[in-house]
Amino acid sequence: MNAQNVAGQSNCEDSLYVPEVALDRKPHKGQEFDTLDDAYEFYNNYPKEGGFSIRINSSKICKESNGIIKKEYVCFKEGQARQSKVVNRKRRRGIIRGGCSAKLVVVKSEFGKYMVRIFVEEHNHALSSPQRVHLLRSHRSMLAAQKNLSQQLAAVNIPTC
């Protein structure tokens, strides 16, 4: 994880964090994908190695063909936190959104492939360690066999832990 501000000095408030990932696993402007699923899978592997999580921010649908022509994937800390009106909560949760500008925008080309139009890799927050990245939302998943086994054990009241 690399933390440097524009002047090249290490400063916590103005630091930009760039994931240290091999070039062949890093998206770049003009890169093409056959499907949106391929683009998502490639971009989700990048933050898994880099130490952050992603989410879908927006999509644009073509009115004639009803197909997706643009998709924007952003860092999970993009945007600002909503102000809650509820004062007395049982559980206080940490602030997740912090105005991060890292994103990937994929647009459908006239040839039917999806092309990376915008790629911003700088984050304004520290990145997760490799030991904790599996806990982030876009990387949490169970294999189908694990899920099936868990459901079968639950059906006969056998605890899984």
Short mmCIF file of C-alpha atoms in Angstrom, two decimals:
data_model
loop_
_atom_site.label_atom_id
_atom_site.label_comp_id
_atom_site.label_asym_id
_atom_site.label_seq_id
_atom_site.Cartn_x
_atom_site.Cartn_y
_atom_site.Cartn_z
CA MET A 1 0.00 0.00 0.00
CA ASN A 2 1.46 3.28 -1.10
CA ALA A 3 0.53 6.52 0.65
CA GLN A 4 1.72 9.72 -0.93
CA ASN A 5 0.20 13.14 -1.40
CA VAL A 6 0.74 15.30 -4.46
CA ALA A 7 4.02 16.75 -3.14
CA GLY A 8 5.33 13.25 -2.45
CA GLN A 9 5.31 13.69 1.33
CA SER A 10 3.58 11.32 3.71
CA ASN A 11 0.73 13.20 5.39
CA CYS A 12 -2.32 11.44 6.85
CA GLU A 13 -4.90 14.06 5.86
CA ASP A 14 -3.79 14.65 2.26
CA SER A 15 -2.54 11.16 1.44
CA LEU A 16 -3.56 9.29 -1.66
CA TYR A 17 -3.36 5.52 -1.48
CA VAL A 18 -2.66 3.56 -4.66
CA PRO A 19 -3.09 -0.23 -4.56
CA GLU A 20 0.11 -2.11 -5.34
CA VAL A 21 -1.08 -4.64 -7.91
CA ALA A 22 0.73 -6.18 -10.88
CA LEU A 23 0.17 -4.30 -14.14
CA ASP A 24 -1.50 -7.25 -15.88
CA ARG A 25 -4.16 -7.36 -13.12
CA LYS A 26 -4.77 -3.59 -13.13
CA PRO A 27 -7.49 -2.15 -15.40
CA HIS A 28 -6.47 0.52 -17.90
CA LYS A 29 -8.32 2.98 -20.12
CA GLY A 30 -9.32 1.36 -23.41
CA GLN A 31 -9.30 -2.23 -22.07
CA GLU A 32 -12.09 -4.36 -23.58
CA PHE A 33 -14.33 -7.06 -22.11
CA ASP A 34 -16.82 -9.34 -23.85
CA THR A 35 -19.52 -8.99 -21.16
CA LEU A 36 -20.29 -6.89 -18.10
CA ASP A 37 -19.79 -9.98 -15.95
CA ASP A 38 -16.24 -10.29 -17.29
CA ALA A 39 -15.59 -6.61 -16.49
CA TYR A 40 -16.99 -6.99 -12.96
CA GLU A 41 -15.02 -10.16 -12.28
CA PHE A 42 -11.77 -8.58 -13.50
CA TYR A 43 -12.35 -5.35 -11.55
CA ASN A 44 -13.43 -7.19 -8.39
CA ASN A 45 -10.20 -9.23 -8.41
CA TYR A 46 -8.19 -6.00 -8.60
CA PRO A 47 -9.49 -4.59 -5.27
CA LYS A 48 -9.27 -7.99 -3.61
CA GLU A 49 -5.54 -7.91 -4.23
CA GLY A 50 -5.34 -4.15 -3.63
CA GLY A 51 -7.18 -4.05 -0.30
CA PHE A 52 -10.59 -2.46 -0.90
CA SER A 53 -14.13 -3.35 -1.94
CA ILE A 54 -16.33 -2.13 -4.79
CA ARG A 55 -20.00 -1.53 -5.45
CA ILE A 56 -22.13 -0.52 -8.44
CA ASN A 57 -22.83 3.21 -8.41
CA SER A 58 -24.89 3.68 -11.55
CA SER A 59 -26.02 2.07 -14.79
CA LYS A 60 -27.39 3.48 -18.02
CA ILE A 61 -29.86 1.43 -20.07
CA CYS A 62 -30.51 1.86 -23.80
CA LYS A 63 -34.22 2.53 -24.38
CA GLU A 64 -34.34 0.75 -27.76
CA SER A 65 -32.55 -2.49 -26.93
CA ASN A 66 -33.18 -2.45 -23.14
CA GLY A 67 -29.52 -3.42 -22.65
CA ILE A 68 -26.97 -1.85 -20.33
CA ILE A 69 -24.71 0.57 -22.19
CA LYS A 70 -22.80 2.05 -19.22
CA LYS A 71 -21.89 0.80 -15.76
CA GLU A 72 -19.96 2.61 -13.04
CA TYR A 73 -18.16 0.67 -10.31
CA VAL A 74 -16.86 2.71 -7.36
CA CYS A 75 -14.91 2.18 -4.16
CA PHE A 76 -17.17 1.23 -1.27
CA LYS A 77 -16.13 4.47 0.50
CA GLU A 78 -17.30 6.71 -2.37
CA GLY A 79 -19.88 9.37 -1.51
CA GLN A 80 -20.85 10.97 1.78
CA ALA A 81 -22.58 9.41 4.78
CA ARG A 82 -26.25 10.23 5.27
CA GLN A 83 -27.20 12.11 8.41
CA SER A 84 -29.41 9.90 10.55
CA LYS A 85 -32.46 11.33 12.34
CA VAL A 86 -32.58 8.49 14.88
CA VAL A 87 -30.72 9.48 18.06
CA ASN A 88 -31.02 6.45 20.35
CA ARG A 89 -29.79 3.38 18.53
CA LYS A 90 -28.88 0.05 20.01
CA ARG A 91 -25.83 -0.32 17.81
CA ARG A 92 -23.68 2.46 16.41
CA ARG A 93 -21.99 1.66 13.16
CA GLY A 94 -18.82 3.25 11.88
CA ILE A 95 -18.82 5.78 9.11
CA ILE A 96 -18.27 3.91 5.85
CA ARG A 97 -18.56 6.58 3.16
CA GLY A 98 -15.68 9.02 3.01
CA GLY A 99 -15.68 10.71 -0.39
CA CYS A 100 -13.27 8.34 -2.14
CA SER A 101 -13.00 9.03 -5.87
CA ALA A 102 -11.63 5.67 -7.07
CA LYS A 103 -13.82 4.22 -9.83
CA LEU A 104 -14.08 2.28 -13.07
CA VAL A 105 -16.56 3.25 -15.81
CA VAL A 106 -17.32 0.68 -18.52
CA VAL A 107 -19.18 1.68 -21.71
CA LYS A 108 -20.54 -0.53 -24.49
CA SER A 109 -18.78 0.16 -27.79
CA GLU A 110 -20.35 0.07 -31.23
CA PHE A 111 -18.77 -3.37 -31.74
CA GLY A 112 -20.75 -4.86 -28.83
CA LYS A 113 -17.85 -5.12 -26.39
CA TYR A 114 -17.51 -3.23 -23.13
CA MET A 115 -14.60 -0.80 -22.91
CA VAL A 116 -13.04 0.95 -19.91
CA ARG A 117 -13.73 4.65 -20.37
CA ILE A 118 -12.58 6.02 -16.98
CA PHE A 119 -10.25 4.46 -14.42
CA VAL A 120 -9.26 6.30 -11.23
CA GLU A 121 -7.07 4.29 -8.87
CA GLU A 122 -6.23 6.81 -6.12
CA HIS A 123 -8.00 6.39 -2.77
CA ASN A 124 -8.26 8.97 0.03
CA HIS A 125 -8.32 6.30 2.76
CA ALA A 126 -6.05 3.54 3.98
CA LEU A 127 -6.46 0.18 2.28
CA SER A 128 -7.18 -3.11 4.07
CA SER A 129 -4.50 -5.65 4.79
CA PRO A 130 -4.46 -8.93 2.84
CA GLN A 131 -5.47 -10.77 6.03
CA ARG A 132 -8.69 -8.73 6.37
CA VAL A 133 -9.74 -8.13 2.74
CA HIS A 134 -11.93 -11.26 2.67
CA LEU A 135 -14.25 -9.56 5.19
CA LEU A 136 -15.15 -6.72 2.80
CA ARG A 137 -18.58 -6.95 1.16
CA SER A 138 -17.67 -7.55 -2.49
CA HIS A 139 -15.27 -10.35 -1.48
CA ARG A 140 -17.51 -12.20 0.96
CA SER A 141 -18.89 -15.30 -0.66
CA MET A 142 -19.52 -18.97 -0.08
CA LEU A 143 -18.94 -21.69 -2.60
CA ALA A 144 -22.10 -23.50 -3.72
CA ALA A 145 -20.92 -26.70 -2.01
CA GLN A 146 -20.36 -24.87 1.30
CA LYS A 147 -23.76 -23.22 1.10
CA ASN A 148 -25.48 -26.53 0.31
CA LEU A 149 -23.71 -28.29 3.20
CA SER A 150 -24.65 -25.50 5.60
CA GLN A 151 -28.31 -25.71 4.54
CA GLN A 152 -28.36 -29.49 4.94
CA LEU A 153 -26.82 -29.27 8.41
CA ALA A 154 -29.29 -26.55 9.43
CA ALA A 155 -32.20 -28.70 8.21
CA VAL A 156 -31.28 -31.42 10.72
CA ASN A 157 -30.37 -28.96 13.52
CA ILE A 158 -26.61 -29.54 13.47
CA PRO A 159 -24.68 -26.34 14.24
CA THR A 160 -21.95 -25.30 11.81
CA CYS A 161 -19.60 -23.82 14.40
#
